[in-house]
Structure formats: structure tokens, C-alpha cells
Coordinates of C-alpha atoms in Angstrom, one line a residue:
M1 CA 58.1 210.3 -34.5
D2 CA 57.2 209.5 -30.9
M3 CA 59.9 211.2 -28.8
Q4 CA 59.8 208.3 -26.4
D5 CA 61.5 206.3 -29.1
T6 CA 65.3 206.5 -29.6
I7 CA 66.2 208.5 -32.6
T8 CA 68.4 206.5 -34.9
H9 CA 69.9 207.0 -38.4
A10 CA 67.4 204.4 -39.8
N11 CA 64.2 205.6 -38.1
S12 CA 64.8 209.2 -38.9
S13 CA 65.8 208.8 -42.5
R14 CA 63.7 210.1 -45.3
R15 CA 64.2 210.7 -49.0
I16 CA 62.5 213.2 -51.3
S17 CA 63.1 213.2 -55.1
G18 CA 62.2 215.5 -58.0
E19 CA 64.1 218.6 -59.0
Y20 CA 66.8 217.3 -56.6
D21 CA 67.2 213.9 -54.8
L22 CA 67.9 214.5 -51.1
H23 CA 68.2 212.1 -48.2
Y24 CA 67.4 213.8 -44.9
H25 CA 66.6 213.1 -41.2
D26 CA 63.3 214.3 -39.7
A27 CA 62.7 214.1 -36.0
G28 CA 60.4 215.8 -33.5
N29 CA 57.5 218.2 -33.7
G30 CA 57.0 221.9 -33.2
A31 CA 58.4 224.8 -35.2
P32 CA 60.7 223.6 -37.9
I33 CA 64.5 224.1 -37.8
L34 CA 67.0 223.2 -40.5
F35 CA 70.5 222.0 -39.9
L36 CA 73.0 222.3 -42.8
H37 CA 76.2 220.3 -42.4
G38 CA 79.8 221.2 -43.4
S39 CA 82.0 219.8 -46.1
G40 CA 85.0 217.6 -46.1
P41 CA 85.7 213.9 -46.6
G42 CA 83.0 211.5 -45.3
V43 CA 80.7 214.2 -44.1
S44 CA 76.9 213.9 -43.8
A45 CA 74.1 215.5 -41.9
W46 CA 74.2 212.5 -39.4
S47 CA 78.0 212.7 -38.9
N48 CA 77.7 216.4 -38.1
F49 CA 74.6 216.5 -36.0
S50 CA 73.6 213.0 -34.7
G51 CA 74.4 214.0 -31.2
N52 CA 72.3 217.2 -31.3
I53 CA 69.2 215.9 -33.1
P54 CA 67.6 214.3 -30.0
V55 CA 68.0 217.5 -28.0
F56 CA 66.5 219.8 -30.5
A57 CA 63.8 217.3 -31.5
R58 CA 62.3 217.7 -28.0
T59 CA 61.2 221.2 -28.9
F60 CA 61.4 221.5 -32.7
R61 CA 60.8 219.6 -35.9
T62 CA 64.4 219.0 -36.7
L63 CA 65.3 218.6 -40.3
C64 CA 68.8 217.6 -41.4
P65 CA 69.4 217.0 -45.1
D66 CA 72.4 215.6 -46.8
M67 CA 73.2 218.4 -49.2
P68 CA 73.8 217.5 -52.9
G69 CA 76.9 215.4 -53.3
F70 CA 77.3 214.5 -49.6
G71 CA 76.1 211.6 -47.5
A72 CA 73.3 209.7 -49.3
S73 CA 72.3 212.6 -51.6
P74 CA 73.7 212.2 -55.1
A75 CA 75.7 215.0 -56.9
V76 CA 74.2 217.1 -59.6
V77 CA 75.8 219.0 -62.5
W78 CA 77.5 222.0 -60.9
E79 CA 76.3 224.9 -63.0
D80 CA 77.0 227.5 -60.3
A81 CA 79.3 227.7 -57.3
Y82 CA 78.4 224.8 -54.9
S83 CA 77.0 227.0 -52.2
R84 CA 74.4 228.6 -54.5
V85 CA 73.4 225.2 -56.0
A86 CA 72.9 223.8 -52.5
A87 CA 71.0 227.0 -51.5
D88 CA 68.6 226.3 -54.4
A89 CA 68.3 222.7 -53.2
V90 CA 67.2 224.1 -49.8
R91 CA 64.6 226.2 -51.6
W92 CA 63.2 223.2 -53.3
F93 CA 63.4 221.1 -50.2
L94 CA 61.3 223.6 -48.2
D95 CA 58.9 224.0 -51.1
E96 CA 58.3 220.2 -51.2
L97 CA 57.8 220.1 -47.4
Q98 CA 55.5 223.1 -47.6
I99 CA 57.5 225.1 -45.1
P100 CA 57.2 228.8 -45.9
A101 CA 59.8 230.0 -43.4
I102 CA 62.3 228.4 -41.0
D103 CA 65.2 228.9 -38.6
I104 CA 68.5 227.6 -40.1
I105 CA 71.7 226.4 -38.3
G106 CA 74.7 226.1 -40.7
N107 CA 78.1 224.6 -39.8
S108 CA 81.1 225.6 -41.9
M109 CA 80.1 225.3 -45.6
G110 CA 76.5 224.8 -44.3
G111 CA 76.8 228.4 -42.9
N112 CA 77.9 229.5 -46.4
V113 CA 74.8 227.8 -47.9
A114 CA 72.5 229.2 -45.2
T115 CA 73.8 232.7 -45.9
E116 CA 73.3 232.4 -49.7
F117 CA 69.8 231.1 -49.1
A118 CA 69.0 233.9 -46.7
L119 CA 70.3 236.5 -49.2
A120 CA 68.2 235.0 -52.0
H121 CA 65.1 234.4 -50.0
P122 CA 65.1 236.7 -46.9
E123 CA 61.4 236.2 -46.3
R124 CA 61.9 232.5 -45.8
V125 CA 64.5 232.7 -43.0
R126 CA 63.4 233.5 -39.5
R127 CA 66.8 233.4 -37.8
L128 CA 70.2 232.2 -38.6
V129 CA 72.9 230.4 -36.5
L130 CA 76.2 230.4 -38.4
M131 CA 78.9 228.1 -36.9
G132 CA 82.4 229.0 -38.2
P133 CA 80.7 229.8 -41.6
G134 CA 82.7 229.4 -44.8
G135 CA 82.6 232.3 -47.2
L136 CA 82.1 235.0 -44.5
A137 CA 85.4 234.7 -42.7
V138 CA 88.1 237.3 -43.6
N139 CA 91.4 236.0 -42.1
T140 CA 93.2 239.3 -41.6
F141 CA 95.5 237.9 -38.9
S142 CA 95.9 234.3 -40.1
P143 CA 97.6 232.5 -42.9
A144 CA 95.7 232.5 -46.2
V145 CA 95.5 228.7 -46.2
S146 CA 94.6 227.3 -42.8
E147 CA 96.1 224.1 -41.4
G148 CA 92.7 222.5 -41.6
A149 CA 92.4 223.3 -45.3
R150 CA 95.9 222.0 -46.0
R151 CA 95.2 218.7 -44.3
L152 CA 91.8 218.3 -46.1
F153 CA 93.4 218.7 -49.5
E154 CA 96.3 216.4 -48.5
F155 CA 93.7 213.7 -47.8
L156 CA 91.9 214.3 -51.1
A157 CA 95.2 213.8 -52.9
D158 CA 96.2 210.7 -50.9
P159 CA 93.1 209.3 -49.1
T160 CA 94.7 207.2 -46.3
R161 CA 93.6 206.7 -42.7
P162 CA 96.7 208.7 -41.3
R163 CA 95.8 211.6 -43.5
M164 CA 92.2 211.4 -42.4
A165 CA 93.3 211.4 -38.8
A166 CA 95.5 214.4 -39.4
W167 CA 92.6 216.3 -40.9
V168 CA 90.1 215.4 -38.2
D169 CA 92.7 216.5 -35.6
T170 CA 92.4 220.0 -36.9
M171 CA 88.7 220.1 -36.3
V172 CA 88.9 219.8 -32.6
S173 CA 90.7 221.4 -29.6
D174 CA 90.7 218.2 -27.6
P175 CA 92.2 215.2 -29.6
A176 CA 90.6 212.8 -27.2
L177 CA 87.4 213.3 -29.1
I178 CA 88.9 211.6 -32.1
T179 CA 87.9 207.9 -31.7
D180 CA 88.5 204.9 -33.9
E181 CA 84.8 204.7 -34.5
L182 CA 84.7 208.3 -35.8
L183 CA 87.6 207.6 -38.2
D184 CA 86.1 204.4 -39.3
E185 CA 82.8 206.1 -40.2
R186 CA 84.6 208.9 -42.0
M187 CA 86.8 206.6 -44.0
T188 CA 84.0 204.4 -45.0
N189 CA 82.0 207.3 -46.3
A190 CA 84.9 209.1 -47.9
L191 CA 86.0 206.0 -49.8
R192 CA 82.7 205.2 -51.4
P193 CA 83.0 205.0 -55.2
G194 CA 83.3 208.4 -56.7
A195 CA 83.2 210.3 -53.3
I196 CA 86.8 211.7 -53.5
E197 CA 86.4 212.9 -57.0
N198 CA 83.0 214.4 -56.2
T199 CA 84.3 216.2 -53.2
A200 CA 87.2 217.7 -55.2
A201 CA 84.7 218.8 -57.9
I202 CA 82.6 220.6 -55.3
F203 CA 85.6 222.5 -54.0
A204 CA 86.7 223.4 -57.5
T205 CA 83.4 225.2 -58.1
F206 CA 84.5 227.9 -55.6
N207 CA 87.5 228.8 -57.8
D208 CA 86.0 228.5 -61.2
P209 CA 85.8 232.1 -62.7
D210 CA 82.9 231.0 -65.0
L211 CA 80.8 230.1 -62.0
N212 CA 81.7 232.9 -59.6
T213 CA 80.1 236.0 -61.2
L214 CA 78.9 237.5 -57.9
P215 CA 81.1 239.3 -55.4
P216 CA 82.4 237.0 -52.6
L217 CA 80.0 236.2 -49.9
W218 CA 81.8 238.3 -47.3
A219 CA 81.4 241.4 -49.5
R220 CA 77.6 240.8 -49.6
A221 CA 77.3 240.3 -45.8
K222 CA 76.1 243.9 -45.2
D223 CA 72.9 243.0 -47.2
L224 CA 71.9 240.2 -44.7
H225 CA 69.4 241.7 -42.3
T226 CA 68.2 238.4 -40.7
S227 CA 68.7 238.1 -37.0
T228 CA 71.9 236.0 -36.8
L229 CA 73.9 234.3 -34.1
I230 CA 77.6 233.7 -35.1
V231 CA 79.3 230.9 -33.2
W232 CA 83.0 230.2 -33.3
G233 CA 85.6 228.1 -31.5
R234 CA 88.6 230.1 -30.3
D235 CA 90.9 227.2 -31.3
D236 CA 89.4 226.7 -34.8
R237 CA 92.2 225.6 -37.1
M238 CA 90.0 225.3 -40.2
L239 CA 88.6 228.8 -40.1
P240 CA 90.4 230.8 -37.4
F241 CA 88.1 232.7 -35.2
E242 CA 89.6 236.1 -36.0
G243 CA 87.9 235.8 -39.3
G244 CA 84.6 236.0 -37.6
L245 CA 85.2 239.6 -36.6
F246 CA 84.5 240.8 -40.1
P247 CA 81.0 239.3 -40.5
F248 CA 80.2 240.3 -36.9
R249 CA 81.0 243.8 -37.9
Q250 CA 79.3 243.7 -41.3
L251 CA 76.0 241.8 -40.6
P252 CA 73.5 244.5 -39.4
N253 CA 71.7 242.2 -36.9
A254 CA 74.3 239.8 -35.6
E255 CA 75.8 238.8 -32.3
L256 CA 79.0 236.7 -31.8
H257 CA 79.7 234.0 -29.3
V258 CA 83.2 232.5 -29.1
F259 CA 83.8 229.2 -27.1
S260 CA 87.1 228.6 -25.4
R261 CA 88.6 225.1 -25.6
C262 CA 86.8 224.6 -28.9
G263 CA 87.8 224.0 -32.5
H264 CA 85.6 223.9 -35.7
W265 CA 83.0 221.5 -34.3
A266 CA 81.3 223.5 -31.6
Q267 CA 78.2 221.2 -31.8
I268 CA 80.4 218.3 -30.8
E269 CA 83.2 219.7 -28.6
R270 CA 81.0 222.1 -26.6
K271 CA 77.8 220.2 -27.2
E272 CA 75.7 221.1 -24.1
A273 CA 76.7 224.7 -24.0
F274 CA 76.1 225.0 -27.8
E275 CA 72.7 223.5 -27.5
R276 CA 71.7 225.8 -24.6
L277 CA 73.0 228.8 -26.5
V278 CA 71.2 228.0 -29.7
I279 CA 67.9 227.0 -28.1
E280 CA 67.8 230.2 -26.1
F281 CA 68.5 232.2 -29.3
L282 CA 65.8 230.4 -31.2
S283 CA 63.3 230.9 -28.4
R284 CA 63.4 234.7 -28.6
P285 CA 60.7 236.5 -30.5
V286 CA 61.6 237.1 -34.1
E287 CA 62.7 240.7 -34.6

């Protein structure tokens, strides 16, 4: 895509089908980077990263797939915990695009998926950026069930606009960022036929003993030797930032950056600072 053109949802959209059926966004040239979105009602790659894609596409080939069961990518049969199914979809996606190794930025559950992929295929991951990553946080000082998680499951049980607004409110430090347009988009996506049931089924895979035969992700963190930048918002009410101290201590090659005045969506709430931080990290020589 010519970077003089405005990057839109339509002109950056692509689809690839085979072992998986994935919709994705592709913009820019240069070394490839992969953005993996989080979970929750109405989420997609575009809803998570549309504001960041044009900035990264100035320097990198920026790839943003809708992971299976989210956005415009259909669900599959969940024969393993979701994060490992999605990590396998990443493997297939990179195979199809003939990309042997890549930098990965994962937000929330996308950080979980990125970590699972890096543990399974360390030779294919150059560097990792993990933003409030699910599965790695150990909330020693916080309630077992966060406010954000409670609000999310309240919406899944009763998918109304007020409950969506209550959940989205837990994603940010500054409620002024919650616009009617954002809520409209999330509600439209969340109420597509089968979307609520599919989202609930995805979360259920994390608690199914038949699918979770490996130790929890945080217990395997010590085996991840990839150069990693951990990013957290101090005011994160979905995954409280204290939980980030454990992976920071356990990952052998990690550094931690905590943003003040920031919730779970660092890429939105501290957009410019986040972009500078990540671009600087990805511009370093690979260790």
C-alpha cells in the first residue's frame, strides 16, 4: 500500500483461508511486525489498533489479524485452550505469508497468545512486546477477580449497552475516552449472531481441565528467553499492574515500563508515548 494513501479498514483488509480462515489488516513496508488484539465483547484487530497502524506502517509491514472467533475471523472447534489454538493459527498465518521470524506486539489475551507462540516457536520470534498480558500476571496484591473481569462477564450474561459502558469504563483511566462511537462499534460487533455464545465458549476453554494439561503460562515464563518489553498501565482495572512484577522477575530477558494515568489500553490512552516506546525497542539490534 502506498503510504501516501490513508489507511482504512477497507483498503487494509485481507483474508487468507486454508487450515484456518483469518481476516487481517496489512499496511506498510519494511520488516514485518504482528499485532495481536485482546479479548472481550466486540473486539477485533481494528478496534484495538486502528489508531496505531498508520504510525507503525511508516516503518514496518504491519500485520493485524483477527484471531479465530473474533472480528471477521470465524471460530473453530476448540480442541485446546484458546491461547494455544490461536498461537497455532499464528504459526499457520506466518507460514502462509512466508515470514520465518517476526516481532510480535500482544495486548491482553493477545499477549497470552504471543507468549504461547514464542514458547512453542522461539526461533520465529525476534522480540516481544506484551501489554498487560493475560496468563502471565500473578495478582498477589489484588482481588482474584478484577473489576474488569467482573464487568465483562456481567455483559456476557446480560448484553446491554449500560453493561458494555460499565465494562469499557474499566479499560481506561480517563473516562472521557469512552465515546458513543466507540460504544456503538463495540455493541454492533458484540451482538452479531452467535458472538456472545462464542466469546463465552472461548473463555470457558481456559477453565476446562480436559484442555489445560500444561502448567499455567506464568509457571512457564522462566523458559521464555526472547527479548521482551512488558508494558502496563498503573491504573489497569482488568489486570492490575502489580501482577506484572512476577513475569518481569521471571522472564530472563525482560524490561518493564509502567505508564501513569493509564488503564488496560495503553495503545489508546497513552498512544504517542506507547508508539515511541515500542518503536525504540523494536529498532534495537536483536540480542
